[in-house]
mmCIF file of C-alpha atoms in Angstrom:
data_model
loop_
_atom_site.group_PDB
_atom_site.id
_atom_site.type_symbol
_atom_site.label_atom_id
_atom_site.label_comp_id
_atom_site.label_asym_id
_atom_site.label_seq_id
_atom_site.Cartn_x
_atom_site.Cartn_y
_atom_site.Cartn_z
ATOM 1 C CA UNK A 1408 98.151 107.290 77.650
ATOM 2 C CA UNK A 1409 97.447 105.930 81.148
ATOM 3 C CA UNK A 1410 95.588 109.011 82.324
ATOM 4 C CA UNK A 1411 98.155 109.698 85.047
ATOM 5 C CA UNK A 1412 100.012 112.966 84.597
ATOM 6 C CA UNK A 1413 103.330 114.019 86.097
ATOM 7 C CA UNK A 1414 105.072 117.352 86.023
ATOM 8 C CA UNK A 1415 107.700 118.363 85.231
ATOM 9 C CA UNK A 1416 108.996 115.842 82.693
ATOM 10 C CA UNK A 1417 112.595 116.813 83.310
ATOM 11 C CA UNK A 1418 114.277 118.568 86.195
ATOM 12 C CA UNK A 1419 117.920 119.555 86.494
ATOM 13 C CA UNK A 1420 119.152 120.941 89.767
ATOM 14 C CA UNK A 1421 122.201 121.159 91.995
ATOM 15 C CA UNK A 1422 123.240 119.249 95.069
ATOM 16 C CA UNK A 1423 121.726 120.567 98.279
ATOM 17 C CA UNK A 1424 118.641 121.927 96.561
ATOM 18 C CA UNK A 1425 114.980 121.037 97.080
ATOM 19 C CA UNK A 1426 112.474 120.069 94.389
ATOM 20 C CA UNK A 1427 108.801 119.159 94.203
ATOM 21 C CA UNK A 1428 107.371 116.589 91.819
ATOM 22 C CA UNK A 1429 103.669 116.624 91.072
ATOM 23 C CA UNK A 1430 101.275 113.833 90.144
ATOM 24 C CA UNK A 1431 97.627 113.856 89.085
ATOM 25 C CA UNK A 1432 95.965 110.427 89.274
ATOM 26 C CA UNK A 1433 93.448 109.025 86.825
ATOM 27 C CA UNK A 1434 89.934 110.286 87.325
ATOM 28 C CA UNK A 1435 88.288 108.268 90.092
ATOM 29 C CA UNK A 1436 91.483 106.740 91.436
ATOM 30 C CA UNK A 1437 91.927 107.129 95.182
ATOM 31 C CA UNK A 1438 95.395 105.678 95.647
ATOM 32 C CA UNK A 1439 98.699 107.201 94.589
ATOM 33 C CA UNK A 1440 102.097 105.503 94.670
ATOM 34 C CA UNK A 1441 105.597 106.917 94.225
ATOM 35 C CA UNK A 1442 108.525 104.917 92.884
ATOM 36 C CA UNK A 1443 112.179 105.635 92.162
ATOM 37 C CA UNK A 1444 114.032 104.026 89.267
ATOM 38 C CA UNK A 1445 117.764 104.611 88.996
ATOM 39 C CA UNK A 1446 119.565 103.918 85.717
ATOM 40 C CA UNK A 1447 119.163 100.284 84.639
ATOM 41 C CA UNK A 1448 117.589 99.402 87.962
ATOM 42 C CA UNK A 1449 114.222 98.094 89.017
ATOM 43 C CA UNK A 1450 111.524 100.136 90.657
ATOM 44 C CA UNK A 1451 111.894 100.981 94.316
ATOM 45 C CA UNK A 1452 108.662 101.715 96.136
ATOM 46 C CA UNK A 1453 108.763 104.934 98.126
ATOM 47 C CA UNK A 1454 105.331 105.660 99.541
ATOM 48 C CA UNK A 1455 101.582 105.182 98.999
ATOM 49 C CA UNK A 1456 98.639 107.424 99.807
ATOM 50 C CA UNK A 1457 95.005 106.411 99.796
ATOM 51 C CA UNK A 1458 92.288 109.062 99.825
ATOM 52 C CA UNK A 1459 94.579 111.577 101.494
ATOM 53 C CA UNK A 1460 96.085 109.292 104.115
ATOM 54 C CA UNK A 1461 99.469 107.610 104.111
ATOM 55 C CA UNK A 1462 98.843 103.898 103.515
ATOM 56 C CA UNK A 1463 102.270 102.297 103.116
ATOM 57 C CA UNK A 1464 105.882 103.306 103.304
ATOM 58 C CA UNK A 1465 108.814 101.772 101.457
ATOM 59 C CA UNK A 1466 112.451 102.739 101.183
ATOM 60 C CA UNK A 1467 111.832 106.456 101.415
ATOM 61 C CA UNK A 1468 114.660 108.571 102.770
ATOM 62 C CA UNK A 1469 114.032 111.031 105.588
ATOM 63 C CA UNK A 1470 115.016 113.814 103.165
ATOM 64 C CA UNK A 1471 111.997 112.878 101.062
ATOM 65 C CA UNK A 1472 108.374 113.534 101.934
ATOM 66 C CA UNK A 1473 105.048 113.338 100.186
ATOM 67 C CA UNK A 1474 101.424 114.253 100.601
ATOM 68 C CA UNK A 1475 98.103 113.752 98.875
ATOM 69 C CA UNK A 1476 95.754 116.714 98.700
ATOM 70 C CA UNK A 1477 91.933 116.799 98.946
ATOM 71 C CA UNK A 1478 91.648 116.854 95.154
ATOM 72 C CA UNK A 1479 93.748 113.630 95.238
ATOM 73 C CA UNK A 1480 96.767 114.987 93.435
ATOM 74 C CA UNK A 1481 100.051 114.222 95.137
ATOM 75 C CA UNK A 1482 103.425 115.871 95.537
ATOM 76 C CA UNK A 1483 106.790 114.323 96.313
ATOM 77 C CA UNK A 1484 109.283 116.660 97.949
ATOM 78 C CA UNK A 1485 112.986 115.892 97.731
ATOM 79 C CA UNK A 1486 115.364 117.999 99.799
ATOM 80 C CA UNK A 1487 119.115 118.265 100.412
ATOM 81 C CA UNK A 1488 119.571 116.582 97.075
ATOM 82 C CA UNK A 1489 122.579 114.378 96.441
ATOM 83 C CA UNK A 1490 124.079 113.090 93.195
ATOM 84 C CA UNK A 1491 122.665 109.647 93.964
ATOM 85 C CA UNK A 1492 119.131 111.007 93.918
ATOM 86 C CA UNK A 1493 119.347 111.342 90.141
ATOM 87 C CA UNK A 1494 116.698 108.951 88.835
ATOM 88 C CA UNK A 1495 113.363 108.561 87.128
ATOM 89 C CA UNK A 1496 110.528 109.121 89.576
ATOM 90 C CA UNK A 1497 107.235 107.469 88.754
ATOM 91 C CA UNK A 1498 103.805 108.115 90.100
ATOM 92 C CA UNK A 1499 101.113 105.460 89.731
ATOM 93 C CA UNK A 1500 97.455 105.424 90.689
ATOM 94 C CA UNK A 1501 94.787 102.811 91.325
ATOM 95 C CA UNK A 1502 91.052 102.809 91.945
ATOM 96 C CA UNK A 1503 91.212 100.773 95.133
ATOM 97 C CA UNK A 1504 93.860 99.149 97.308
ATOM 98 C CA UNK A 1505 95.015 96.695 96.166
ATOM 99 C CA UNK A 1506 94.265 97.108 92.492
ATOM 100 C CA UNK A 1507 95.977 97.566 89.154
ATOM 101 C CA UNK A 1508 98.441 100.445 89.190
ATOM 102 C CA UNK A 1509 98.608 102.718 86.154
ATOM 103 C CA UNK A 1510 101.810 104.649 85.738
ATOM 104 C CA UNK A 1511 102.506 108.196 84.699
ATOM 105 C CA UNK A 1512 105.311 109.023 82.244
ATOM 106 C CA UNK A 1513 107.746 109.805 85.045
ATOM 107 C CA UNK A 1514 109.877 112.793 86.015
ATOM 108 C CA UNK A 1515 113.547 112.544 85.171
ATOM 109 C CA UNK A 1516 115.589 114.220 87.897
ATOM 110 C CA UNK A 1517 119.213 115.075 87.315
ATOM 111 C CA UNK A 1518 121.274 116.356 90.244
ATOM 112 C CA UNK A 1519 124.543 118.025 89.246
ATOM 113 C CA UNK B 1279 109.858 89.388 103.581
ATOM 114 C CA UNK B 1280 107.697 89.541 100.519
ATOM 115 C CA UNK B 1281 109.910 89.490 97.449
ATOM 116 C CA UNK B 1282 109.654 89.146 93.684
ATOM 117 C CA UNK B 1283 112.412 87.319 91.795
ATOM 118 C CA UNK B 1284 113.118 87.332 88.080
ATOM 119 C CA UNK B 1285 115.987 84.940 87.460
ATOM 120 C CA UNK B 1286 116.573 85.837 83.793
ATOM 121 C CA UNK B 1287 118.332 89.215 83.408
ATOM 122 C CA UNK B 1288 118.237 88.875 79.614
ATOM 123 C CA UNK B 1289 116.306 86.804 77.086
ATOM 124 C CA UNK B 1290 116.343 86.690 73.326
ATOM 125 C CA UNK B 1291 113.736 85.438 70.859
ATOM 126 C CA UNK B 1292 113.415 85.205 67.111
ATOM 127 C CA UNK B 1293 110.625 87.221 65.548
ATOM 128 C CA UNK B 1294 107.387 85.159 65.316
ATOM 129 C CA UNK B 1295 108.631 82.672 67.916
ATOM 130 C CA UNK B 1296 107.458 82.147 71.497
ATOM 131 C CA UNK B 1297 109.332 83.124 74.654
ATOM 132 C CA UNK B 1298 108.605 82.621 78.349
ATOM 133 C CA UNK B 1299 109.789 84.952 81.095
ATOM 134 C CA UNK B 1300 109.982 83.571 84.632
ATOM 135 C CA UNK B 1301 108.933 85.101 87.926
ATOM 136 C CA UNK B 1302 108.608 83.785 91.460
ATOM 137 C CA UNK B 1303 107.250 85.628 94.446
ATOM 138 C CA UNK B 1304 106.806 85.197 98.128
ATOM 139 C CA UNK B 1305 103.707 86.046 100.110
ATOM 140 C CA UNK B 1306 101.667 84.787 103.018
ATOM 141 C CA UNK B 1307 98.444 86.236 101.608
ATOM 142 C CA UNK B 1308 95.815 84.020 100.030
ATOM 143 C CA UNK B 1309 94.184 86.595 97.792
ATOM 144 C CA UNK B 1310 96.277 89.046 95.802
ATOM 145 C CA UNK B 1311 97.076 90.374 92.347
ATOM 146 C CA UNK B 1312 100.103 89.768 90.174
ATOM 147 C CA UNK B 1313 101.181 91.870 87.215
ATOM 148 C CA UNK B 1314 103.559 92.006 84.301
ATOM 149 C CA UNK B 1315 104.644 95.429 83.099
ATOM 150 C CA UNK B 1316 106.586 96.311 79.976
ATOM 151 C CA UNK B 1317 109.090 99.174 79.878
ATOM 152 C CA UNK B 1318 110.232 100.063 76.340
ATOM 153 C CA UNK B 1319 113.127 102.453 75.654
ATOM 154 C CA UNK B 1320 110.739 105.379 76.226
ATOM 155 C CA UNK B 1321 110.796 104.269 79.918
ATOM 156 C CA UNK B 1322 106.988 104.367 80.133
ATOM 157 C CA UNK B 1323 105.612 101.577 82.366
ATOM 158 C CA UNK B 1324 102.887 99.745 80.457
ATOM 159 C CA UNK B 1325 100.594 97.135 81.989
ATOM 160 C CA UNK B 1326 100.787 93.891 80.022
ATOM 161 C CA UNK B 1327 98.621 91.515 82.013
ATOM 162 C CA UNK B 1328 97.058 90.993 85.439
ATOM 163 C CA UNK B 1329 96.268 87.802 87.351
ATOM 164 C CA UNK B 1330 93.975 87.548 90.335
ATOM 165 C CA UNK B 1331 95.176 84.849 92.719
ATOM 166 C CA UNK B 1332 91.701 83.529 93.507
ATOM 167 C CA UNK B 1333 91.106 82.782 89.828
ATOM 168 C CA UNK B 1334 92.424 79.399 88.746
ATOM 169 C CA UNK B 1335 92.211 80.271 85.075
ATOM 170 C CA UNK B 1336 95.382 81.776 83.634
ATOM 171 C CA UNK B 1337 94.985 85.324 82.317
ATOM 172 C CA UNK B 1338 95.345 85.992 78.592
ATOM 173 C CA UNK B 1339 95.643 89.233 76.645
ATOM 174 C CA UNK B 1340 96.015 88.656 72.903
ATOM 175 C CA UNK B 1341 99.542 87.269 72.371
ATOM 176 C CA UNK B 1342 100.377 87.460 76.076
ATOM 177 C CA UNK B 1343 99.425 84.773 78.571
ATOM 178 C CA UNK B 1344 100.560 83.680 82.003
ATOM 179 C CA UNK B 1345 101.227 80.377 83.693
ATOM 180 C CA UNK B 1346 100.146 80.949 87.277
ATOM 181 C CA UNK B 1347 101.114 78.245 89.745
ATOM 182 C CA UNK B 1348 99.816 79.440 93.110
ATOM 183 C CA UNK B 1349 101.231 76.639 95.238
ATOM 184 C CA UNK B 1350 104.660 77.079 93.693
ATOM 185 C CA UNK B 1351 104.336 80.888 93.816
ATOM 186 C CA UNK B 1352 105.308 81.055 90.188
ATOM 187 C CA UNK B 1353 103.996 83.529 87.611
ATOM 188 C CA UNK B 1354 105.574 83.263 84.165
ATOM 189 C CA UNK B 1355 104.731 85.331 81.084
ATOM 190 C CA UNK B 1356 104.474 83.745 77.655
ATOM 191 C CA UNK B 1357 104.728 85.922 74.566
ATOM 192 C CA UNK B 1358 103.552 84.223 71.393
ATOM 193 C CA UNK B 1359 104.317 85.303 67.824
ATOM 194 C CA UNK B 1360 106.957 87.741 69.106
ATOM 195 C CA UNK B 1361 107.162 91.075 67.325
ATOM 196 C CA UNK B 1362 109.957 93.623 67.109
ATOM 197 C CA UNK B 1363 107.845 95.976 69.219
ATOM 198 C CA UNK B 1364 107.906 93.496 72.084
ATOM 199 C CA UNK B 1365 111.556 94.320 72.735
ATOM 200 C CA UNK B 1366 111.650 95.933 76.175
ATOM 201 C CA UNK B 1367 112.312 95.392 79.863
ATOM 202 C CA UNK B 1368 109.640 93.264 81.492
ATOM 203 C CA UNK B 1369 108.892 93.550 85.188
ATOM 204 C CA UNK B 1370 106.910 91.141 87.306
ATOM 205 C CA UNK B 1371 105.127 92.777 90.219
ATOM 206 C CA UNK B 1372 103.282 91.813 93.375
ATOM 207 C CA UNK B 1373 101.725 94.586 95.402
ATOM 208 C CA UNK B 1374 104.304 97.403 95.424
ATOM 209 C CA UNK B 1375 107.203 95.036 94.880
ATOM 210 C CA UNK B 1376 108.847 94.677 91.493
ATOM 211 C CA UNK B 1377 111.343 92.152 90.235
ATOM 212 C CA UNK B 1378 114.699 93.273 88.852
ATOM 213 C CA UNK B 1379 113.415 92.884 85.306
ATOM 214 C CA UNK B 1380 114.183 90.817 82.213
ATOM 215 C CA UNK B 1381 115.513 92.530 79.113
ATOM 216 C CA UNK B 1382 113.904 90.953 76.050
ATOM 217 C CA UNK B 1383 115.570 91.240 72.665
ATOM 218 C CA UNK B 1384 113.653 90.299 69.519
ATOM 219 C CA UNK B 1385 115.753 89.283 66.533
ATOM 220 C CA UNK B 1386 114.403 89.872 63.013
#
């Protein structure tokens, strides 16, 4: 157990819908990262927050947004969902930036 | 562009033998971290080993060790005494960039 929690574990929704994925970092970690992993693919970096501020942006679509709250938990919002958005979404956290990233168990999103 | 390349999509090893997974990366930084992560069928991402670029000594964690060649920007992972539980996808990572992964099969 890495200490990073993600909810929900599974999410099934329809095209055009909007969902919110939640991540709680390890105690004491200030940085949160979001990644997308499609079937049999590598990890694609989406976005990073550090102590509430956006720190780095990767290949995140305009339909996707994220934020980190004062208690350091983070949410990833996915809207106008398409079939191709079906993937495993990981959250990771680290104490500093840069530093070792510890991953949560992921949220498996299925868009039908 | 800063990239991470794993040139071996698949590797196979006999149980109890040694296998080396390759990784090259590109960066203009002088101080950084490199990582190997393991992803078993459960899809959980598990940290295997970490290397700090300013340290010349190669990192070691039990049966796992790295060969870090900073000038060549090479970072390979050696697994000794391979076990059935080592079967997984292995990802090399630099910063927020991950390689495409190497699928390791362990034969009994």
